[in-house]
Short mmCIF file of C-alpha atoms and ligand atoms in Angstrom, two decimals:
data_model
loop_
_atom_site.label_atom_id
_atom_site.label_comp_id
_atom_site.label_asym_id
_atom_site.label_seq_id
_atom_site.Cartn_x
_atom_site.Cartn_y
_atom_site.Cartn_z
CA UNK A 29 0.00 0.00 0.00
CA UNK A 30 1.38 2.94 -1.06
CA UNK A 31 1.81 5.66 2.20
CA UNK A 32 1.76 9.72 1.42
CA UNK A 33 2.27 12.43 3.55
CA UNK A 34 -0.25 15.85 2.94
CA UNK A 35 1.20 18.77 4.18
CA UNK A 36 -1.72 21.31 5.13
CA UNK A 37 -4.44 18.72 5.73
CA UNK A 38 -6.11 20.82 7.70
CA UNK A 39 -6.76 23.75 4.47
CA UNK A 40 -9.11 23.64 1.46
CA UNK A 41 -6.90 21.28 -1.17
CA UNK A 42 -5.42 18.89 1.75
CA UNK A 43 -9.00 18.20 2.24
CA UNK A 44 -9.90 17.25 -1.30
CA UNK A 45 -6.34 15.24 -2.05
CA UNK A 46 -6.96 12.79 1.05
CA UNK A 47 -9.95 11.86 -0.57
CA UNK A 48 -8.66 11.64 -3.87
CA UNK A 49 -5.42 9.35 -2.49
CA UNK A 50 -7.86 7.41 -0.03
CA UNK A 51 -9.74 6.67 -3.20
CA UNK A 52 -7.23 5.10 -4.71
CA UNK A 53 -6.31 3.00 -2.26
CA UNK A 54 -3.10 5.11 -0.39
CA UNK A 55 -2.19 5.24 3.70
CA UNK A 56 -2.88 9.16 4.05
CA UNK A 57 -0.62 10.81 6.50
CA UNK A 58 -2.05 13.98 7.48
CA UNK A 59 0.40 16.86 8.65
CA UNK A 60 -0.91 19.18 11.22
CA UNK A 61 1.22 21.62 13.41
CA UNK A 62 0.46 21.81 16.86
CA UNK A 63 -2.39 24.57 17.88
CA UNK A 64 -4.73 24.79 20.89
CA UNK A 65 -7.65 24.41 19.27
CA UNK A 66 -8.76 21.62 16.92
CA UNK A 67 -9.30 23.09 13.17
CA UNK A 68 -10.71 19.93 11.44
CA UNK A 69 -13.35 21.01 9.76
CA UNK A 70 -12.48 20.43 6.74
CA UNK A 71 -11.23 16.88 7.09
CA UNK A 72 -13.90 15.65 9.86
CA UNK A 73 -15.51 13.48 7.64
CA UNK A 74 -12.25 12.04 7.56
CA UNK A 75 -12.04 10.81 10.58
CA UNK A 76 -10.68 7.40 11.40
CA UNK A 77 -9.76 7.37 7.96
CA UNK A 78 -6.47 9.29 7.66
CA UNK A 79 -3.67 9.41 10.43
CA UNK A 80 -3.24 12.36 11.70
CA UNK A 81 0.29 13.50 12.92
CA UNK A 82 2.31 16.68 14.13
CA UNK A 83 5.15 18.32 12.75
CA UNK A 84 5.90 22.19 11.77
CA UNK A 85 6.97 23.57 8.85
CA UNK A 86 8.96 26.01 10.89
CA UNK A 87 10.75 23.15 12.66
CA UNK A 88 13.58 21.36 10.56
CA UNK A 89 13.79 18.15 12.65
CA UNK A 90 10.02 17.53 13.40
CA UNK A 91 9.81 17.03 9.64
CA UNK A 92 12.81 14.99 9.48
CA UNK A 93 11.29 12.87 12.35
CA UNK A 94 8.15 12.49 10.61
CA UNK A 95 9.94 11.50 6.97
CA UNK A 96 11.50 8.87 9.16
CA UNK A 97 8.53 7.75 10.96
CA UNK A 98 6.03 7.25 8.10
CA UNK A 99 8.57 6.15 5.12
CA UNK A 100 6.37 7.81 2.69
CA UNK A 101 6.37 7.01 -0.78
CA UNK A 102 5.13 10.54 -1.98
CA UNK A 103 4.82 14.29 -0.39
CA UNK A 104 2.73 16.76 -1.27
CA UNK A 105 3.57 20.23 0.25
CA UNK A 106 0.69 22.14 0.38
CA UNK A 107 0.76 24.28 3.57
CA UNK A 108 1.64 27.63 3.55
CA UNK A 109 0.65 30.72 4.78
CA UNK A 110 -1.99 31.09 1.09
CA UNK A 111 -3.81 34.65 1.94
CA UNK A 112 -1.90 37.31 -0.67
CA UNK A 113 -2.76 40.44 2.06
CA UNK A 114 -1.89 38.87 5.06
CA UNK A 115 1.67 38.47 3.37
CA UNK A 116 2.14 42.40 3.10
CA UNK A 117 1.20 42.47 7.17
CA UNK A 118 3.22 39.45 7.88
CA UNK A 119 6.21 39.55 5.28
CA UNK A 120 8.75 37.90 7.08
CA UNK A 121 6.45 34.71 8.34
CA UNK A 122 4.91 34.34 5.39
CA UNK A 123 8.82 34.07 3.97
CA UNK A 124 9.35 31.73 6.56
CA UNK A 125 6.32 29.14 5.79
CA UNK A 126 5.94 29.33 2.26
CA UNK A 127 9.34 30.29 1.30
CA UNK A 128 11.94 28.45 3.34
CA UNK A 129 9.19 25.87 4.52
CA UNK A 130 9.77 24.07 1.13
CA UNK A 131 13.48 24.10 1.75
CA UNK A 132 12.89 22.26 5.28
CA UNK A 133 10.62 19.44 3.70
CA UNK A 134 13.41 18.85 0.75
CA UNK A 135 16.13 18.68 3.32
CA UNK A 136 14.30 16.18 5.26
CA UNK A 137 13.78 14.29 2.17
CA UNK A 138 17.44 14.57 1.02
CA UNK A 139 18.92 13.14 4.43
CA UNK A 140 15.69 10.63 4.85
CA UNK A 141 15.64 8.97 1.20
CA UNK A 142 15.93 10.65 -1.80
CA UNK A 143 13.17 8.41 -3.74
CA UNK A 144 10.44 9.67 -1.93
CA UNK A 145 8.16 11.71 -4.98
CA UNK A 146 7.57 15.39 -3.76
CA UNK A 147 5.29 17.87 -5.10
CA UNK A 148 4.86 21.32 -4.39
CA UNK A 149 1.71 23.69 -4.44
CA UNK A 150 3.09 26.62 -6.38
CA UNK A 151 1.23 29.37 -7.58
CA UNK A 152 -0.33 31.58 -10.67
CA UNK A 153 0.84 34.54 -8.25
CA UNK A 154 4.30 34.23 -9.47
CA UNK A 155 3.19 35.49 -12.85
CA UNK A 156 2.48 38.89 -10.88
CA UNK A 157 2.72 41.66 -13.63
CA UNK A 158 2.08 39.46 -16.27
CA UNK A 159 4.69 39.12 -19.16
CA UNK A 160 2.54 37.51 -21.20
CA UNK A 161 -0.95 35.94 -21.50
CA UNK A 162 -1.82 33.48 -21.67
CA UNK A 163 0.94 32.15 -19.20
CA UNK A 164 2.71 28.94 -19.39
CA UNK A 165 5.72 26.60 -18.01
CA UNK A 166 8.21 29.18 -19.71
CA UNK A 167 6.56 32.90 -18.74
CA UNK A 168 8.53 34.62 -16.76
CA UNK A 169 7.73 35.36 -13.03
CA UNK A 170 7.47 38.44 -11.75
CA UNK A 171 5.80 38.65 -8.40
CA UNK A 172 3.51 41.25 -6.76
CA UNK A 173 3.29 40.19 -3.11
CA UNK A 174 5.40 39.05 -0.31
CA UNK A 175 3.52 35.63 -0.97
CA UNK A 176 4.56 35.52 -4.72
CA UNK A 177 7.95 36.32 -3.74
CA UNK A 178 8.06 33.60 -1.48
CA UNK A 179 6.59 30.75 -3.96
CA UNK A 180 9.09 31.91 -6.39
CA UNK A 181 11.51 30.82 -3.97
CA UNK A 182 10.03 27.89 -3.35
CA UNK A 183 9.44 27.18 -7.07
CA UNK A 184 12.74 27.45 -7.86
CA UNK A 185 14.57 25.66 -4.75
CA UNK A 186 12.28 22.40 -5.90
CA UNK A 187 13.52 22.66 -9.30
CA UNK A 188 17.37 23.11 -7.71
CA UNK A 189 16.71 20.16 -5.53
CA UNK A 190 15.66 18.06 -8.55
CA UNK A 191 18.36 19.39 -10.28
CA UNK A 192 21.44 19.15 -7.69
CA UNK A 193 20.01 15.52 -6.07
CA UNK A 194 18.45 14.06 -8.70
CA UNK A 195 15.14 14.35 -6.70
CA UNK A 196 11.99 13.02 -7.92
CA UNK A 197 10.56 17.07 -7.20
CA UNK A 198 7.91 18.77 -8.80
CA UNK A 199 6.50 21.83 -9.54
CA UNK A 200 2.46 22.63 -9.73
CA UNK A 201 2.08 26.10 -10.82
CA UNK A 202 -1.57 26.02 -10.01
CA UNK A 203 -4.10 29.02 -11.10
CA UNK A 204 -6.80 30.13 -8.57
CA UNK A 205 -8.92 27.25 -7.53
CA UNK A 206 -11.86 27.40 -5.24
CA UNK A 207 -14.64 24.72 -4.05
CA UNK A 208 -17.26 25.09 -1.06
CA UNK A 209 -14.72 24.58 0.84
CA UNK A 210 -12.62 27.60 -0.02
CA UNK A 211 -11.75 29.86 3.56
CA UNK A 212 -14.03 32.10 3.72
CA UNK A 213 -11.31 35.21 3.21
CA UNK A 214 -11.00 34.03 -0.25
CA UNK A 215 -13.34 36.80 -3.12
CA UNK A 216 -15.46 33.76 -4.55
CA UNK A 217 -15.99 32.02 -1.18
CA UNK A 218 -16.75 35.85 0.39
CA UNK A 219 -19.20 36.39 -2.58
CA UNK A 220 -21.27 33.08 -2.53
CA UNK A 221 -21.02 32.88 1.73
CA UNK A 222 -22.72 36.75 1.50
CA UNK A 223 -25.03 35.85 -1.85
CA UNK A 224 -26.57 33.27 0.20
CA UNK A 225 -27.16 34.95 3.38
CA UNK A 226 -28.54 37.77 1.54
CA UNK A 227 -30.62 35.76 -0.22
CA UNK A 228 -31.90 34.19 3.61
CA UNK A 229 -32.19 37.75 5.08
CA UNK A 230 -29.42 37.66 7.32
CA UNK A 231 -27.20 40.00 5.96
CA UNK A 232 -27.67 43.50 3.63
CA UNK A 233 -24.66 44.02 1.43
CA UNK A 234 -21.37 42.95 0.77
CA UNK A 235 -17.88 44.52 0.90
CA UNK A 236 -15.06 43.89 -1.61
CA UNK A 237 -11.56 45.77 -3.13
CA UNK A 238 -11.12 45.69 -6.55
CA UNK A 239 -13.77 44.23 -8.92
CA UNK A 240 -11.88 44.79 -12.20
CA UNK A 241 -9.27 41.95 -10.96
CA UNK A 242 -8.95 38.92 -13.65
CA UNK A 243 -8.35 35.55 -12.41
CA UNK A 244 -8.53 31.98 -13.84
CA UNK A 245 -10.49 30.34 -11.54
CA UNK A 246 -11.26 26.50 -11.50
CA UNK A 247 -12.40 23.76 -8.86
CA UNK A 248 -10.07 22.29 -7.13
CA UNK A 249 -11.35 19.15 -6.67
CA UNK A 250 -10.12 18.82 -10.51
CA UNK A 251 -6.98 20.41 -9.45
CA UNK A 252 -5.80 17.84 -6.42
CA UNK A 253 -5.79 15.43 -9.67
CA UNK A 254 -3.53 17.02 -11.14
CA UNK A 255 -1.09 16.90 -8.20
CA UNK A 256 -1.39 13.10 -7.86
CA UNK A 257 -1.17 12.87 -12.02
CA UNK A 258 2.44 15.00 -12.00
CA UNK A 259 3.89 12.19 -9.76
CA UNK A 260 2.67 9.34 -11.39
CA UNK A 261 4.39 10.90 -14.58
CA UNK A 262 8.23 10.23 -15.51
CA UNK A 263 10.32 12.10 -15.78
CA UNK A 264 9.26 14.23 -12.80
CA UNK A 265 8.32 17.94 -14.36
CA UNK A 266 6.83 21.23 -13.94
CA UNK A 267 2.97 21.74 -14.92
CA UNK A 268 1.44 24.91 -15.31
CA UNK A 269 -2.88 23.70 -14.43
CA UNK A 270 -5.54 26.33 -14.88
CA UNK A 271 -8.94 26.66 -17.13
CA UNK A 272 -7.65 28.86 -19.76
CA UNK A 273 -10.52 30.83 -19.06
CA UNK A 274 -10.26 34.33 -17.20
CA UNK A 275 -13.44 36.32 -15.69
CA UNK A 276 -13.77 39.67 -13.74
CA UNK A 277 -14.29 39.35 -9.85
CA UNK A 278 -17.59 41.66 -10.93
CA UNK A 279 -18.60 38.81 -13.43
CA UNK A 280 -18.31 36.27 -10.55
CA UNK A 281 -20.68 38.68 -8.22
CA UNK A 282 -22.67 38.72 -11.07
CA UNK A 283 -22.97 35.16 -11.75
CA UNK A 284 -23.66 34.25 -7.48
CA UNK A 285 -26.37 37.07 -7.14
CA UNK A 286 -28.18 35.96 -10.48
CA UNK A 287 -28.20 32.17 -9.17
CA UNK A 288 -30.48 33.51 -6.56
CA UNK A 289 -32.27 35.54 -8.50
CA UNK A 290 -30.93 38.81 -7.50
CA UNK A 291 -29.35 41.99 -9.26
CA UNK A 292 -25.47 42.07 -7.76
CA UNK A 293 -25.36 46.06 -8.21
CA UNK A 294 -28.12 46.60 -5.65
CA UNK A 295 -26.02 44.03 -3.02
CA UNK A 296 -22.28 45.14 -3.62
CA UNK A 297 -19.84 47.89 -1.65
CA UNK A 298 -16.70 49.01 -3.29
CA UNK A 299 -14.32 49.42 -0.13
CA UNK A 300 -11.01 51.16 -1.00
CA UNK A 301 -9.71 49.52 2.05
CA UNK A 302 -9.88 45.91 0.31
CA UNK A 303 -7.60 47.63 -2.51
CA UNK A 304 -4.07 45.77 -2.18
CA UNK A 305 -0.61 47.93 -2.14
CA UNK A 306 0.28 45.98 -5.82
CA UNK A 307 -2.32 44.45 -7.13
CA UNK A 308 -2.16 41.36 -9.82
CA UNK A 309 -4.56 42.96 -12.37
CA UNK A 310 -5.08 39.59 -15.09
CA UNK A 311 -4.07 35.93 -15.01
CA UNK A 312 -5.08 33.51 -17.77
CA UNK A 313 -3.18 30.11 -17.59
CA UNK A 314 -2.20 27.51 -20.80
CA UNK A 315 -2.96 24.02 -19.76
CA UNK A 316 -1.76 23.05 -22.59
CA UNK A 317 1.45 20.73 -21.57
CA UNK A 318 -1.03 19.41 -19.02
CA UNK A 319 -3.59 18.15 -21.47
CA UNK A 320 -1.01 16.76 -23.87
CA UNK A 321 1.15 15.23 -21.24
CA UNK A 322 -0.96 14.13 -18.32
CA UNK A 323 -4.09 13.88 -19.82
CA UNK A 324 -5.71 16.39 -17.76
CA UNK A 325 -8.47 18.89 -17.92
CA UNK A 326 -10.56 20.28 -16.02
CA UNK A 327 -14.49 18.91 -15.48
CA UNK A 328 -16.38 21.87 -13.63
CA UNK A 329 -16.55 25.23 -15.62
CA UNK A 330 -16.85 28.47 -14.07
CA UNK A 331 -20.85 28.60 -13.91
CA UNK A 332 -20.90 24.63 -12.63
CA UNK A 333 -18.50 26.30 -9.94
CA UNK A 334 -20.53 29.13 -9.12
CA UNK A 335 -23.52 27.07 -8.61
CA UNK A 336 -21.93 24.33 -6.60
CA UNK A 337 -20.26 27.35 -3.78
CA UNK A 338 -23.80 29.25 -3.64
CA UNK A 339 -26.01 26.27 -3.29
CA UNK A 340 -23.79 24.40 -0.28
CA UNK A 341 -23.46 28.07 1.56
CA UNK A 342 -27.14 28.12 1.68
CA UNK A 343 -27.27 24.70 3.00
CA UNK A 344 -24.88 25.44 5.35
CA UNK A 345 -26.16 28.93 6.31
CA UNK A 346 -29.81 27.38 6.52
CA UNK A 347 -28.56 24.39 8.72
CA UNK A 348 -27.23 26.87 11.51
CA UNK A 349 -30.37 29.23 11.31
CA UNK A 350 -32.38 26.32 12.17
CA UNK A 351 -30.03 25.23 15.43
CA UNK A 352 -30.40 29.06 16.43
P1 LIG B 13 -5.28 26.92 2.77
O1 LIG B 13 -6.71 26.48 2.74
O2 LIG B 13 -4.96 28.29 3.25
O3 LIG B 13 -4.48 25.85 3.68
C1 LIG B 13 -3.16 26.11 4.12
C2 LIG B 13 -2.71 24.98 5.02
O4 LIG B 13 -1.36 25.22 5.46
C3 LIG B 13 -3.55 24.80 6.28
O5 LIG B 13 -3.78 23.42 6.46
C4 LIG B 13 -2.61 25.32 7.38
O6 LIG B 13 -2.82 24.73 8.63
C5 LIG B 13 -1.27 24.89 6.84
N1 LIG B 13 -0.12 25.58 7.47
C6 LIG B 13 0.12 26.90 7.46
N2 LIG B 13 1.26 27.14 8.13
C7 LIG B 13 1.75 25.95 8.57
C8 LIG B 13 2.89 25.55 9.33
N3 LIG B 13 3.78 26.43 9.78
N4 LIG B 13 3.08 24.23 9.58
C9 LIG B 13 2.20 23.32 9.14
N5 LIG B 13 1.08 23.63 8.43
C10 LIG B 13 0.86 24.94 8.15
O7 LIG B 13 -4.63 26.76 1.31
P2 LIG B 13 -5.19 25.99 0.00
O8 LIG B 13 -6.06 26.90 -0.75
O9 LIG B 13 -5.62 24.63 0.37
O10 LIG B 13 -3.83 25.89 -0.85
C11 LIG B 13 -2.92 24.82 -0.68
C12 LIG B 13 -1.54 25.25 -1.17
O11 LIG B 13 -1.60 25.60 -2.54
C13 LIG B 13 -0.96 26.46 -0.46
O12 LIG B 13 0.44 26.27 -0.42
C14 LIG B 13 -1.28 27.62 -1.37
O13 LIG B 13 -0.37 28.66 -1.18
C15 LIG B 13 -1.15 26.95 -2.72
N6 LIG B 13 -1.97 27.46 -3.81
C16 LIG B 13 -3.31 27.62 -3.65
C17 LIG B 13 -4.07 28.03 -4.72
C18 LIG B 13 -5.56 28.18 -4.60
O14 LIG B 13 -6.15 28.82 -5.49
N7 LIG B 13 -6.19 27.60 -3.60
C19 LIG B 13 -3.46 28.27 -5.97
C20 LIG B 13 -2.09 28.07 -6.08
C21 LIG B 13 -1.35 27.65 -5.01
P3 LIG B 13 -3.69 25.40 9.82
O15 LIG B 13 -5.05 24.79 9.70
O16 LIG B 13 -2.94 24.96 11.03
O17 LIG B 13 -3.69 26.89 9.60
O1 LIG B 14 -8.29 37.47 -4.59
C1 LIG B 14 -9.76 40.70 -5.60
C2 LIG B 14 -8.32 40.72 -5.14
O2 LIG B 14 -7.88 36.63 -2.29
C3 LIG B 14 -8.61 37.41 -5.96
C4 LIG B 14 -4.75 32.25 -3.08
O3 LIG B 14 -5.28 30.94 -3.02
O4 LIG B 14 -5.02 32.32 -5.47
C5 LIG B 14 -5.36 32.99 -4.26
O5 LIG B 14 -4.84 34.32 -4.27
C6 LIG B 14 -8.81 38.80 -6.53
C7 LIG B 14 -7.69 39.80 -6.17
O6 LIG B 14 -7.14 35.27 -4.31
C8 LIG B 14 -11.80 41.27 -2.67
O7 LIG B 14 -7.80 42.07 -5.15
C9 LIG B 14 -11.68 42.06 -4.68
O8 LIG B 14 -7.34 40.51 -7.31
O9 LIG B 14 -9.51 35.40 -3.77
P1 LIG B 14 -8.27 36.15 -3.64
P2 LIG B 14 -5.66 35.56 -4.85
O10 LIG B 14 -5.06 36.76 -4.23
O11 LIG B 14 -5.72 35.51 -6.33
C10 LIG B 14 -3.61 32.21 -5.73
C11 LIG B 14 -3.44 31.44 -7.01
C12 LIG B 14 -2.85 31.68 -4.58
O12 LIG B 14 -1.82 31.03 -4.76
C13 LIG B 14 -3.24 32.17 -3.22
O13 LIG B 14 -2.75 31.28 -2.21
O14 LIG B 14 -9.99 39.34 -5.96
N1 LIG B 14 -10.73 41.10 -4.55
N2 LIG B 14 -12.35 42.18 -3.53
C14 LIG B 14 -10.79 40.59 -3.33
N3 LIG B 14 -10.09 39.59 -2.72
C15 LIG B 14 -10.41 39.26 -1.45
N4 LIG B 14 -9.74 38.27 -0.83
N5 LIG B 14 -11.40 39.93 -0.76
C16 LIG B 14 -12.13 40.93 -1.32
O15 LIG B 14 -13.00 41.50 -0.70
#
């Protein structure tokens, strides 16, 4: 039985992979770092199902001591600190966990055994100010945050360590990719969480930055197959996975209100507080090399997406009305 280890287990693609890799048969190893309260929502219907165990990415020999204890076959390194405006607040963490975070899990791998199959969750943010659209494996980066500066790093350390070691490593340089169970800081999440409680009369407007902002957004249930297709594939290789398709955060607003019937200019607040100090004003990703290569492409378009957030947000809003 083949054993992997998820890195950010606890967040909105962990979630999805472990039940991808628990489909197909794997021993899920689910990394959490330690924290005094429980944050499982996400993976409580996994339960029983997945072992859960501690390390930190901030702490070099807790991951060592986990490569050691679970032998894994693959690693997938999705945690990070993900939220683009907490990175301007929090620079130098955000550095530390999605930047130099990557190099901790490739040293443990490097001293541990070098066949173990690593992935990493980097991101369309490295694109930045676009050079190009639409962007592919070879566009260069040129990133716009303290969080895109960070996955660059850890793009290209994964690349050295395949490079220098001989490393089965990967790079997924994944577009934006939301499901119902996106955090709720997220724009499409914070638009379909406030279109449905408008829509049950518990809430009036809602606030958001910059509606003009282009993004490729897809489902990531699709997009967790991606990361288990790269390390099935040989030799190990960088994929750039998106929808090819780009849409306005206003047409998203647009497309959540008119789901429930409603008019999104009578519901929406522009608040210049939401604007962000550089923003990333278009991304558009070529899948291309993905469909050839892996076979992959993505099954849930962007009104399929829209439809599936709204409709479980009023479930879930109308589920803790009733326990009120
Ligand atoms: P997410 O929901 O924000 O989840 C992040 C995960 O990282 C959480 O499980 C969090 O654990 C964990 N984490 C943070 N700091 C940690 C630390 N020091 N030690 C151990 N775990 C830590 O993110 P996501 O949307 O699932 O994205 C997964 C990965 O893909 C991230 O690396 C993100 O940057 C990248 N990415 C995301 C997208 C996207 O559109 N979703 C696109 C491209 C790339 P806690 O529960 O303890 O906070
Ligand atoms: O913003 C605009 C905002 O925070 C999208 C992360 O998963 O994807 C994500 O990063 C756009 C931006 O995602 C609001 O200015 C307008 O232009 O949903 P977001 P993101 O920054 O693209 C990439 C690929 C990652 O790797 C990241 O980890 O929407 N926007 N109004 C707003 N954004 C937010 N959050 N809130 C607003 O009110």
């Amino acid at each position: 039985m083949k054993r992997a280890i998820i890195t950010g287990i606890t967040g909105q693609d962990g979630s999805y992979l472990a039940d991808l890799l628990l489909a197909k048969g794997y021993k899920v190893y689910g990394m959490v770092r330690r924290s005094s309260t429980e944050n499982f929502e996400r993976i409580e219907h996994l339960r029983g199902k997945i072992s859960i165990v501690q390390a930190d990415l901030l702490d070099q020999l807790s991951i060592i001591e986990l490569m050691e204890e679970v032998e894994p076959h693959e690693v997938y390194n999705l945690a990070a600190q993900s939220f683009v405006p907490t990175s301007w607040t929090q620079p130098t963490l955000t550095g530390e966990f999605t930047g130099l975070g990557v190099t901790k899990m490739l040293e443990a791998i490097k001293l541990v055994n070098r066949k173990i199959k690593f992935y990493q969750a980097s991101s369309s943010e490295m694109f930045g100010k676009v050079r190009e659209t639409p962007q592919n494996e070879l566009t260069p980066f040129y990133p716009r945050s303290p969080y895109g500066v960070a996955k660059v790093y850890g793009h290209f350390i994964t690349v050295n360590y395949r490079e220098s070691y001989d490393m089965f490593a990967v790079s997924g340089i994944l577009f934006n990719h939301e499901s119902p169970r996106r955090g709720l800081e997220f724009v499409t999440r914070k638009i379909t969480d406030g279109v449905a409680r408008i829509a049950l009369g518990v809430a009036k407007d809602i606030r958001l930055g910059n509606l003009h902002a282009k993004r490729d957004w897809g489902f990531a249930g699709d997009y967790v197959e991606a990361m288990w297709m790269m390390l099935q594939h040989k030799p190990a290789e960088d994929f750039v996975i998106a929808t090819g398709e780009s849409h306005t955060v206003k047409e998203f607003a647009r497309l959540a209100f008119e789901h429930v019937g409603l008019n999104w200019r009578k519901y929406v607040k522009v608040d210049e507080k939401l604007y962000r100090p550089a923003e990333v004003t278009q991304l558009r990703g070529n899948p291309a090399k993905a469909r050839r290569i892996l076979r992959w492409r993505p099954r849930v378009d962007l009104a399929g997406l829209v439809r599936m957030m709204v409709e479980a947000d009023i479930v879930r809003i109308q589920e803790q009305l009733s326990k009120r």
